Amino acid sequence: DGARVNTPDGWWLLRASNTQDVLVARAEAKDQPALDRLLAMIDDQLEKSGLQRGPQAAH
């Protein structure tokens, strides 16, 4: 349930939350520079959809 994108840097997923009126983004990368690139991809996709990434959860 959502959209998963696999890249050479890792993967990211966007899906609707089951408990809140928000989109949830998850990403996993091999290192911090790769994670930064994945987050930029998420931001780009959100912007194309007229959305903006909100505050991050502390994990």
Coordinates of C-alpha atoms in Angstrom, one line a residue:
D1 CA 0.0 0.0 0.0
G2 CA 2.0 2.9 -1.3
A3 CA 4.7 3.6 -3.9
R4 CA 8.1 2.2 -3.4
V5 CA 11.1 3.3 -5.5
N6 CA 14.3 1.3 -5.7
T7 CA 17.5 3.1 -6.7
P8 CA 21.2 2.2 -6.7
D9 CA 21.5 4.3 -3.5
G10 CA 18.7 2.3 -1.7
W11 CA 14.9 2.7 -1.6
W12 CA 12.1 5.0 -0.5
L13 CA 8.4 4.5 0.1
L14 CA 5.5 6.9 0.3
R15 CA 2.2 5.7 1.7
A16 CA -0.9 7.0 3.5
S17 CA -0.8 6.7 7.3
N18 CA -3.3 4.2 8.8
T19 CA -3.8 6.4 11.9
Q20 CA -3.3 10.0 10.8
D21 CA -4.3 12.3 7.8
V22 CA -0.7 12.3 6.5
L23 CA 1.7 10.7 4.0
V24 CA 4.4 8.6 5.6
A25 CA 7.9 8.5 3.9
R26 CA 10.4 5.8 4.7
A27 CA 13.9 5.5 3.2
E28 CA 16.9 3.2 3.6
A29 CA 20.3 3.9 2.1
K30 CA 23.8 2.6 2.3
D31 CA 25.3 5.8 3.8
Q32 CA 24.4 9.4 4.6
P33 CA 25.2 10.9 1.2
A34 CA 23.0 8.3 -0.4
L35 CA 20.2 9.0 2.1
D36 CA 20.4 12.7 1.3
R37 CA 19.9 11.9 -2.4
L38 CA 16.9 9.7 -1.6
L39 CA 15.4 12.5 0.5
A40 CA 15.9 14.9 -2.4
M41 CA 14.0 12.5 -4.6
I42 CA 11.2 12.4 -2.1
D43 CA 11.1 16.2 -1.9
D44 CA 11.1 16.5 -5.7
Q45 CA 8.2 14.0 -6.0
L46 CA 6.2 15.8 -3.3
E47 CA 6.8 19.1 -5.0
K48 CA 5.6 17.8 -8.3
S49 CA 2.4 16.8 -6.5
G50 CA 1.9 20.2 -4.9
L51 CA 3.1 19.0 -1.5
Q52 CA 5.9 19.8 0.9
R53 CA 7.7 17.5 3.4
G54 CA 6.7 18.3 7.0
P55 CA 8.6 17.7 10.2
Q56 CA 10.4 14.5 10.6
A57 CA 9.5 11.9 13.3
A58 CA 12.3 11.2 15.8
H59 CA 13.6 7.7 15.1

